[in-house]
Coordinates of C-alpha atoms and ligand atoms in Angstrom, one line a residue:
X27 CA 108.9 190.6 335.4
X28 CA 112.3 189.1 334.4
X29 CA 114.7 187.7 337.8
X30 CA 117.2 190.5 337.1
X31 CA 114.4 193.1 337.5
X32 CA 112.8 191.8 340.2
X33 CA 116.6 192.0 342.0
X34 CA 116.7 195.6 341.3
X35 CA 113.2 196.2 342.7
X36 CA 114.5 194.5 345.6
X37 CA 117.4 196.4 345.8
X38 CA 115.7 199.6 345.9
X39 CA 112.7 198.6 348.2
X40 CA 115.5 197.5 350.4
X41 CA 117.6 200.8 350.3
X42 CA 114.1 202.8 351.1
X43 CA 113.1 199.9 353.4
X44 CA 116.2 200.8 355.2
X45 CA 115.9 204.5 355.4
X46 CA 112.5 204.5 356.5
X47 CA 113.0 202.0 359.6
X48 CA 116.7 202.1 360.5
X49 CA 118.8 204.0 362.7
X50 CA 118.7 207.2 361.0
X51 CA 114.9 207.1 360.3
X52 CA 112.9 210.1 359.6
X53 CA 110.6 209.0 361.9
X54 CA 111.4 209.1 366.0
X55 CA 110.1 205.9 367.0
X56 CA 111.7 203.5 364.5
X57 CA 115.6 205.1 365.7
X58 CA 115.6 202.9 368.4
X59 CA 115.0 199.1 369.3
X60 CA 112.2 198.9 367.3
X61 CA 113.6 199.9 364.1
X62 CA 116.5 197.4 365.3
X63 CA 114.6 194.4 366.1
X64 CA 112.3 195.0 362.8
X65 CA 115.5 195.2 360.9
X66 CA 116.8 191.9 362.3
X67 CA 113.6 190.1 361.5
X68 CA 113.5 191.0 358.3
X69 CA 117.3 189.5 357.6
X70 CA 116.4 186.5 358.1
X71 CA 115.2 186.3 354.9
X72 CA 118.8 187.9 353.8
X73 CA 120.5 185.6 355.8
X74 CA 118.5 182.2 354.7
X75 CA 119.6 183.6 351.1
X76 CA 123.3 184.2 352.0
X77 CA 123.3 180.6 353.6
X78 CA 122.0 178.9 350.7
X79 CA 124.5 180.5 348.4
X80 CA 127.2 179.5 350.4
X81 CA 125.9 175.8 350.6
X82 CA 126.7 175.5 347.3
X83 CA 129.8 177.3 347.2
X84 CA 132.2 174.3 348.6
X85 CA 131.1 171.6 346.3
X86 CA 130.5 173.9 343.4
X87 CA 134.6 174.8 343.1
X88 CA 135.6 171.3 344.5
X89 CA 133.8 169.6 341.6
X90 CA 134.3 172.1 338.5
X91 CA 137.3 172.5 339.1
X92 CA 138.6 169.2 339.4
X93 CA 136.5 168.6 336.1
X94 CA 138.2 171.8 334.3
X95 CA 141.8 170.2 335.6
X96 CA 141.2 167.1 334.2
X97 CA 140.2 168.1 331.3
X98 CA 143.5 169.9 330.9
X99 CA 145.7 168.0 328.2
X100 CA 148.5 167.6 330.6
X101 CA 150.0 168.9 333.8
X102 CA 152.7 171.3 332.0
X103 CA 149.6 173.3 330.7
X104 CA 148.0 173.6 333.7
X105 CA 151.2 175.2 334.5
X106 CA 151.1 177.6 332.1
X107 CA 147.5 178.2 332.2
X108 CA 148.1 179.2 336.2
X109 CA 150.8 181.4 335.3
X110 CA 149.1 183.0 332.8
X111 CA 146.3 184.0 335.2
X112 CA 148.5 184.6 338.1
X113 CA 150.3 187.7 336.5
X114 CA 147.4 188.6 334.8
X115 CA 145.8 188.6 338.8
X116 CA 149.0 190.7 339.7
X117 CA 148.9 193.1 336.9
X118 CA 145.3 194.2 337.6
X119 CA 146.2 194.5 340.9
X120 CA 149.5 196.7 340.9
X121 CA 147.1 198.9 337.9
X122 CA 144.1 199.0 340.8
X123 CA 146.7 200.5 343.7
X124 CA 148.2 203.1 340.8
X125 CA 145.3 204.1 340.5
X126 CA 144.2 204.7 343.9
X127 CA 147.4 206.1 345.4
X128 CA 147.4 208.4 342.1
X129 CA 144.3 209.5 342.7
X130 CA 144.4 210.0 346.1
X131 CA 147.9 212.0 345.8
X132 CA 145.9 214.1 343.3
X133 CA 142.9 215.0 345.4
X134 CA 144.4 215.0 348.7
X135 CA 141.1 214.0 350.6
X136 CA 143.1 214.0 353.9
X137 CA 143.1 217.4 353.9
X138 CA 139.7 217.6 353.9
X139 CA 138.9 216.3 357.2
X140 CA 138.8 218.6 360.0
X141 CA 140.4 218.5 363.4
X142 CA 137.1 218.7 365.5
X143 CA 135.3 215.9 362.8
X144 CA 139.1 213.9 362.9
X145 CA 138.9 213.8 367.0
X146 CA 135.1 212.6 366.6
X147 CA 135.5 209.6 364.9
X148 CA 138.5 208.4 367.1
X149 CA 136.5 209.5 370.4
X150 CA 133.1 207.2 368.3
X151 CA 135.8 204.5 367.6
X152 CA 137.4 203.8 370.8
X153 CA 136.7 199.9 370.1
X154 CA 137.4 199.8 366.7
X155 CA 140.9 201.3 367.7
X156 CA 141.9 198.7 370.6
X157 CA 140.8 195.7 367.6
X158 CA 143.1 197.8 365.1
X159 CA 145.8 197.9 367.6
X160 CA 145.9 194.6 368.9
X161 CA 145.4 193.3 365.6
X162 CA 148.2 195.2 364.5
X163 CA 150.1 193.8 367.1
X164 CA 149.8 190.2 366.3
X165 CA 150.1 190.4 362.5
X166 CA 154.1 190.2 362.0
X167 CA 153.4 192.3 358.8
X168 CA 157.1 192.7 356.7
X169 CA 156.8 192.0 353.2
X170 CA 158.9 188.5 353.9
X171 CA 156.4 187.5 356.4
X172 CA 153.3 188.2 354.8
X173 CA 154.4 186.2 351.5
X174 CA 155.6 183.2 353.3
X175 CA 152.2 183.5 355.4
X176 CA 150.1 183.7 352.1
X177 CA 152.2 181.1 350.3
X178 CA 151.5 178.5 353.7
X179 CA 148.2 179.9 354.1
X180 CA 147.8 177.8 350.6
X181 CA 148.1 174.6 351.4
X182 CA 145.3 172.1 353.0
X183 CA 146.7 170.2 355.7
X184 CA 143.3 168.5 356.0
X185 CA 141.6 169.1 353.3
X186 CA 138.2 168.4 354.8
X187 CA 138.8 171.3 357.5
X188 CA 139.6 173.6 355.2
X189 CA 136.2 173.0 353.1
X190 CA 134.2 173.2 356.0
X191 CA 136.1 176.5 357.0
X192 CA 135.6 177.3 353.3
X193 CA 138.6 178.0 352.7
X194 CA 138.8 178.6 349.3
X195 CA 142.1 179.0 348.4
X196 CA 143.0 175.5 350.2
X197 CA 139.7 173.9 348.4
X198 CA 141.2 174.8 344.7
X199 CA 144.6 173.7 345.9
X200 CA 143.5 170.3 346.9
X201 CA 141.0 170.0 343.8
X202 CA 144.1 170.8 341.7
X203 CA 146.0 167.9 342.9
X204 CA 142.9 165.6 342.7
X205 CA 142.3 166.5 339.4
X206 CA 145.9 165.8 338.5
X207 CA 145.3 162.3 339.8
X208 CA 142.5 161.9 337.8
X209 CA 144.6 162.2 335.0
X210 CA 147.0 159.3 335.9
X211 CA 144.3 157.0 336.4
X212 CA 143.7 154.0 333.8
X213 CA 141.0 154.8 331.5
X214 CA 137.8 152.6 333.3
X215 CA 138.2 154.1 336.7
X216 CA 138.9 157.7 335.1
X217 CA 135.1 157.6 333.6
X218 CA 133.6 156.4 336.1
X219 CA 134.9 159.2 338.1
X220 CA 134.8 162.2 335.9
X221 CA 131.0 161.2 335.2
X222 CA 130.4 160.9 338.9
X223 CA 131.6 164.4 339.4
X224 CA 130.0 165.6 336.4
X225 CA 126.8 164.6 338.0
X226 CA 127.7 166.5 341.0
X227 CA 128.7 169.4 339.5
X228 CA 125.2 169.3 337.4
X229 CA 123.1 168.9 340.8
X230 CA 125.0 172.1 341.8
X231 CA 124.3 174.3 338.7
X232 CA 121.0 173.3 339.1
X233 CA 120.2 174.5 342.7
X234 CA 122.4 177.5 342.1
X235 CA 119.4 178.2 339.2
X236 CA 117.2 177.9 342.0
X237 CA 118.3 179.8 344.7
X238 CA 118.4 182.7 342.4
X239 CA 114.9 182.6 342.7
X240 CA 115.3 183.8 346.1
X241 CA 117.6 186.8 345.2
X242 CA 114.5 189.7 344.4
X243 CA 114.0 188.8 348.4
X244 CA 117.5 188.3 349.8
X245 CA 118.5 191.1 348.2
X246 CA 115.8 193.1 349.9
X247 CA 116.2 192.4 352.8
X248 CA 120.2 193.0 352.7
X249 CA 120.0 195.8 351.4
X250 CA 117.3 197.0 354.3
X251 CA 119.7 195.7 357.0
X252 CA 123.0 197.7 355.6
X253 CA 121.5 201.2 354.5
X254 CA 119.4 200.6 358.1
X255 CA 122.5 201.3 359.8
X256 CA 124.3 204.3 357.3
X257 CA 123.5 207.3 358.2
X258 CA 124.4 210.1 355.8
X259 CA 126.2 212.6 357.9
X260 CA 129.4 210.3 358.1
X261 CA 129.4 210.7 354.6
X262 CA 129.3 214.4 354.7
X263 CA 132.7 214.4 357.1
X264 CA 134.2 211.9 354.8
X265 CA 133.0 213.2 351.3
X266 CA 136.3 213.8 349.8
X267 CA 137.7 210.0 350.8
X268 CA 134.7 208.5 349.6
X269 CA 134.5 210.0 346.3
X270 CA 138.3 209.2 345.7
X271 CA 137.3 205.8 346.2
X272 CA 134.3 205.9 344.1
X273 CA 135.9 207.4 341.3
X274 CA 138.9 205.1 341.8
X275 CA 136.8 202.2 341.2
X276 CA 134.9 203.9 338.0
X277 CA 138.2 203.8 336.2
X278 CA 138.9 200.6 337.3
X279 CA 135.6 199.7 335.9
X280 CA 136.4 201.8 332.2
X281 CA 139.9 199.6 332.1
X282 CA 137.8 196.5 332.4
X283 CA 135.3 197.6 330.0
X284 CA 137.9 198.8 327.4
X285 CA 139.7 194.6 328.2
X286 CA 136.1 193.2 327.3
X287 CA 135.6 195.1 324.2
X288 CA 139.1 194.6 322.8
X289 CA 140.2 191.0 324.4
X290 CA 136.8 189.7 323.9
X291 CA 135.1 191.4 321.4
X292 CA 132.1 192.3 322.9
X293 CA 130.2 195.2 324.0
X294 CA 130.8 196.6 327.5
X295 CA 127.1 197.3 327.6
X296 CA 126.3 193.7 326.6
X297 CA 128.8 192.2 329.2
X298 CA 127.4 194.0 332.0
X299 CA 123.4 193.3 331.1
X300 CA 124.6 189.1 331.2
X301 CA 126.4 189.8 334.2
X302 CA 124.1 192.5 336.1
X303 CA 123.1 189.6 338.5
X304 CA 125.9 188.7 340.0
X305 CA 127.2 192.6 340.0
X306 CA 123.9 193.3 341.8
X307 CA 124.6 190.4 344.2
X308 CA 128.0 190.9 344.6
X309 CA 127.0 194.7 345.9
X310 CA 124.1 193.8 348.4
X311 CA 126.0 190.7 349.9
X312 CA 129.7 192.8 349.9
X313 CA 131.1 189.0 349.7
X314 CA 132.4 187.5 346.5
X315 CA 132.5 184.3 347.9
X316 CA 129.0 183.9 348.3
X317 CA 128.4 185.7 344.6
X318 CA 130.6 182.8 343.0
X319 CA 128.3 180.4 342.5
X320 CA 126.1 182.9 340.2
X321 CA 129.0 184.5 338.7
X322 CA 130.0 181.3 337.4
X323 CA 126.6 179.9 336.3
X324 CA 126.3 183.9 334.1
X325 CA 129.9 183.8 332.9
X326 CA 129.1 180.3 331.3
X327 CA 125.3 180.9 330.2
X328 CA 125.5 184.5 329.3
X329 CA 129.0 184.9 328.0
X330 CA 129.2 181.2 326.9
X331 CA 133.0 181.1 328.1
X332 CA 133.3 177.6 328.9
X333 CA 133.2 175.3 332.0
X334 CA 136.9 174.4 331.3
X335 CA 137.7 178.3 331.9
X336 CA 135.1 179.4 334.5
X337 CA 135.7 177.0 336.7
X338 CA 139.9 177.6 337.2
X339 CA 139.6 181.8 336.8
X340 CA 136.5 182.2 338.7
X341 CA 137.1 180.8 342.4
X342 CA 140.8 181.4 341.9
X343 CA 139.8 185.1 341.7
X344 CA 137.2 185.3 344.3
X345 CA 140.2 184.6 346.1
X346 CA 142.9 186.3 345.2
X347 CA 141.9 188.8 342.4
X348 CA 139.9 191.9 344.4
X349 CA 141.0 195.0 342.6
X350 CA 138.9 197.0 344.0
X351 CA 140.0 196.3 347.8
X352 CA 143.6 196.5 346.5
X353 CA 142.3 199.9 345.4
X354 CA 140.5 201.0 348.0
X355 CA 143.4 199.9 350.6
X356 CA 146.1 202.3 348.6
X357 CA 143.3 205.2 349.2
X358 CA 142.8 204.3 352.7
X359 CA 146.5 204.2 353.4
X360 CA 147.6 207.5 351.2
X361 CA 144.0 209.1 353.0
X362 CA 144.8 207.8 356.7
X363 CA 148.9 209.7 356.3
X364 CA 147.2 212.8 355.1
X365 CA 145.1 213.5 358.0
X366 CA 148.1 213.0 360.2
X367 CA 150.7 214.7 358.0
X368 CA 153.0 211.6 357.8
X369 CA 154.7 212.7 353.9
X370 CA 155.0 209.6 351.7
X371 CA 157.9 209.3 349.5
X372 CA 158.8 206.8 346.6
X373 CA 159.6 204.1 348.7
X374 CA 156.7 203.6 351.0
X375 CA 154.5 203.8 348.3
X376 CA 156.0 201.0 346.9
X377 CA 155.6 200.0 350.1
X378 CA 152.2 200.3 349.6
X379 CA 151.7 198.6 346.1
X380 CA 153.3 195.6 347.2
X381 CA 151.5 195.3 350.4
X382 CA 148.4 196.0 349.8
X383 CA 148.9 193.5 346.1
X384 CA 150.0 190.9 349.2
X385 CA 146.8 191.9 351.1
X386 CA 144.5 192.0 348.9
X387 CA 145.5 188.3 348.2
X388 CA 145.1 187.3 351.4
X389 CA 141.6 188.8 352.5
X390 CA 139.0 186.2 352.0
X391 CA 135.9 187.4 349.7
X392 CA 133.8 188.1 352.5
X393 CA 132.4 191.3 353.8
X394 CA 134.8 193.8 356.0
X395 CA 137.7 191.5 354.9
X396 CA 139.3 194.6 353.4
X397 CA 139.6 196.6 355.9
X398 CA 141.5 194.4 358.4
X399 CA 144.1 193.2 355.9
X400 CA 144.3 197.1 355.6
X401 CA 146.2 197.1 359.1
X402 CA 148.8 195.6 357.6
X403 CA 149.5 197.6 354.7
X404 CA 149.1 200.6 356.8
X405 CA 151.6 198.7 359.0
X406 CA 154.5 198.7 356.5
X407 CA 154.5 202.0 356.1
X408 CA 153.2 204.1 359.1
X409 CA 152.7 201.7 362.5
X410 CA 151.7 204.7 364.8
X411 CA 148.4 205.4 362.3
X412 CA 147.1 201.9 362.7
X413 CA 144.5 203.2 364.9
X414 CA 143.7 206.2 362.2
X415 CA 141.6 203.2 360.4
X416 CA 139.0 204.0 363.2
X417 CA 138.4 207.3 360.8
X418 CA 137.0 205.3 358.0
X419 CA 134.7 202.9 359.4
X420 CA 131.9 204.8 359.3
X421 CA 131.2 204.6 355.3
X422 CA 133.1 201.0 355.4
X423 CA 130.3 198.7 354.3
X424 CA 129.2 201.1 351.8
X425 CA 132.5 201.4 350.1
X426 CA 132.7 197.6 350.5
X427 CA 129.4 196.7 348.4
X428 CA 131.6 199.0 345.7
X429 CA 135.0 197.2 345.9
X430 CA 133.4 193.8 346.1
X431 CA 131.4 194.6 342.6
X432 CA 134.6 195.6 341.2
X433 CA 136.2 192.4 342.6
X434 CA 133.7 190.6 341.1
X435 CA 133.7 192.1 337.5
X436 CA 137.7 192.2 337.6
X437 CA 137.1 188.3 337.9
X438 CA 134.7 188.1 334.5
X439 CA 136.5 190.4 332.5
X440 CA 139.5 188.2 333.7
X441 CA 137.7 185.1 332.7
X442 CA 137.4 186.3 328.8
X443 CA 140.8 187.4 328.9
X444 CA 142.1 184.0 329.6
X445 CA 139.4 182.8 327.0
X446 CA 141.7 183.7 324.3
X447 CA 143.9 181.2 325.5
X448 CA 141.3 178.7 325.6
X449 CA 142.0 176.9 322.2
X450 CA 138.7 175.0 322.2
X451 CA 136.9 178.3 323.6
X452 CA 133.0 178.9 322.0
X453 CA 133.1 181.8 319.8
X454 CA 131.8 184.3 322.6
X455 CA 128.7 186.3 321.7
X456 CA 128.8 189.8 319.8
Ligands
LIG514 N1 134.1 192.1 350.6 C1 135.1 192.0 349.6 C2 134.9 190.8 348.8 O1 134.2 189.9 349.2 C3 136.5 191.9 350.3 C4 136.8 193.2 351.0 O2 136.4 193.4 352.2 O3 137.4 194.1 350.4 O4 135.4 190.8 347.7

């Protein structure tokens, strides 16, 4: 059996896995702290996975992208290679939040919640709501504030804390910088260095091809451990929100599809069979910082986009490219108003497309990171309803092993659009 379908028989061993034992089992005894502890055994195999992947992760950017930097011919076209991606970043984005707020203007799935389901989830909540609130509280969310917060947010005072906080962001600034100092160097001491990180990088890519070993079994037991806890009645009371979402998503998906086939020439069905790992990974981890280091090693091997590409578009939009939270987050806002009957008119939701394009920037590519950046968006534009977020935590992780797949794919497709700038770029494949 091939890797990719040993993941998807792990995948789906995991979802059953996770019926049969977990919270909402068919069977009595395994509701309870059995099906619990058995559940949290079996992550550790999950967890061990997650870990390894993220062991990687630091010195994978640090050292490809400092390579793919120096590589650059000089520092103007860096420049114009990161403003090229940037508003390619921010045009995906703003098209991910028209989509969603469209959609959810459209369907209206606020008005599907009833009153007796509405004052269930808050009264289930209660927690959730306080964390909301005070987080709410704390977050000085105008526009102004949230860009300067971002914009500091981006640079490494100490560039060792912020790789072992994995901050990724601060890691590519820094490695930017460094590479740029590479370039100044005289010629001897350049080598030396560029084939010292070379060898690095290599010793990465190489454990990243074995840790991928372990996917068929991480993936398992992730899987196991989120569906364990998802029952399907929440899903019934939040049907119409969750299939705006979905569906939101799907188109996102078509645009990216239609970018691959006419920016890049190939098929959509072709890009996502090379890619199918990391999509697969990206969806039972819900983190596409942990999905990066495969993402990258597929974007090179199987769309043979090259290292000098890959390795600025990739962690740059694990970052700060996640369409599909945007998305999500203009759904979740536009749904949240409904239920409460606060009316939205044009300007808060361009309220809403700019915050949530500043959000979704600034939540890390980890799982649930969505969901509190939401609090600000939802800020801008209606403080009292902070506390509605409560409503949609139920079918959270779900929706977020969706939006982080899209995250991730937004990235790839992104990666052969900026390809075509790439005038040394391998011919990609049909
Ligand atoms: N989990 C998402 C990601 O890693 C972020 C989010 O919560 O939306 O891309």
């Amino acid at each position: 059996m091939k890797i990719h379908q040993k993941i998807l028989v792990g995948m789906g061993l995991g979802i059953l896995t996770g019926h049969l034992f977990g919270a909402h089992s068919p069977f009595e005894f395994f509701q309870g702290e059995l099906g619990q502890r058995l559940m949290l055994n079996l992550n550790i195999v999950g967890e061990i996975f997650l870990k390894l992947l993220k062991m990687v992760v630091v010195p994978l950017i640090f050292f490809s992208m400092v390579l793919g930097i120096a590589s650059m011919d000089s520092v103007a076209s860096i420049g114009r290679a990161g403003s090229r991606i940037l508003l390619y970043f921010l045009g995906t984005t703003a098209l991910a939040i028209t989509i969603g707020l469209s959609l959810s203007l459209m369907i209206e799935p606020g008005s599907y919640l009833h009153e007796t389901k509405r004052l269930e989830l808050m009264a289930e909540n209660n927690e959730a709501i306080k964390k909301m609130e005070s987080l709410s509280e704390s977050s000085q969310s105008g526009m102004v504030e949230l860009i300067r917060k971002n914009l500091l947010d981006m640079i490494p005072a100490n560039p060792i804390e912020s790789m072992a906080k994995t901050q990724i962001l601060q890691i590519i600034v820094f490695a930017l910088f460094f590479g740029i100092g590479i370039t100044g160097l005289e010629e001897k001491k350049k080598k030396t260095l560029l084939e010292t990180c070379h060898g690095i990088n290599d010793i990465m890519i190489y454990l990243v091809e074995k840790i991928i070993l372990l996917a068929p079994y991480g993936v398992f037991t992730l899987m196991a451990e989120a569906i364990s806890k998802q029952g399907l009645g929440i899903l019934n009371a939040l049907a119409a929100y969750f299939v705006t979402v979905i569906f939101g998503l799907m188109l996102q998906l078509v645009f990216y599809l239609t970018v691959v086939r006419f920016a890049g020439g190939l098929s959509p069905l072709y890009f996502l069979r090379q890619m199918r790992e990391a999509l697969i990974l990206a969806f039972s981890t819900s983190s596409s910082s942990a999905t990066l280091p495969v993402t990258m090693r597929l974007a090179e091997k199987g769309l043979g986009i090259p290292p000098k590409t890959t390795s600025f578009v990739l962690p740059l939009g694990a970052t700060i490219n996640m369409d599909g939270t945007a998305l999500y987050q203009g759904v979740a806002v536009v749904f949240i108003c409904q239920v409460y009957g606060h009316a939205l008119g044009p300007i808060e939701l361009l309220t809403i497309v700019l915050m949530a394009t500043m959000a979704s920037i600034g939540a890390a590519g980890i799982p649930g990171a969505g969901i509190l950046t939401l609090v600000m968006v939802l800020d801008s534009v209606a403080p009292v309803l902070v506390a509605g977020i409560a409503l949609i935590l139920g079918v959270d992780r779900i929706l977020d092993m969706c939006r982080t797949t899209i995250n991730v794919c937004g990235d790839c497709a992104a990666c052969i659009v900026m390809n075509l700038f790439n005038t040394e770029s391998s011919e990609p494949k049909p």
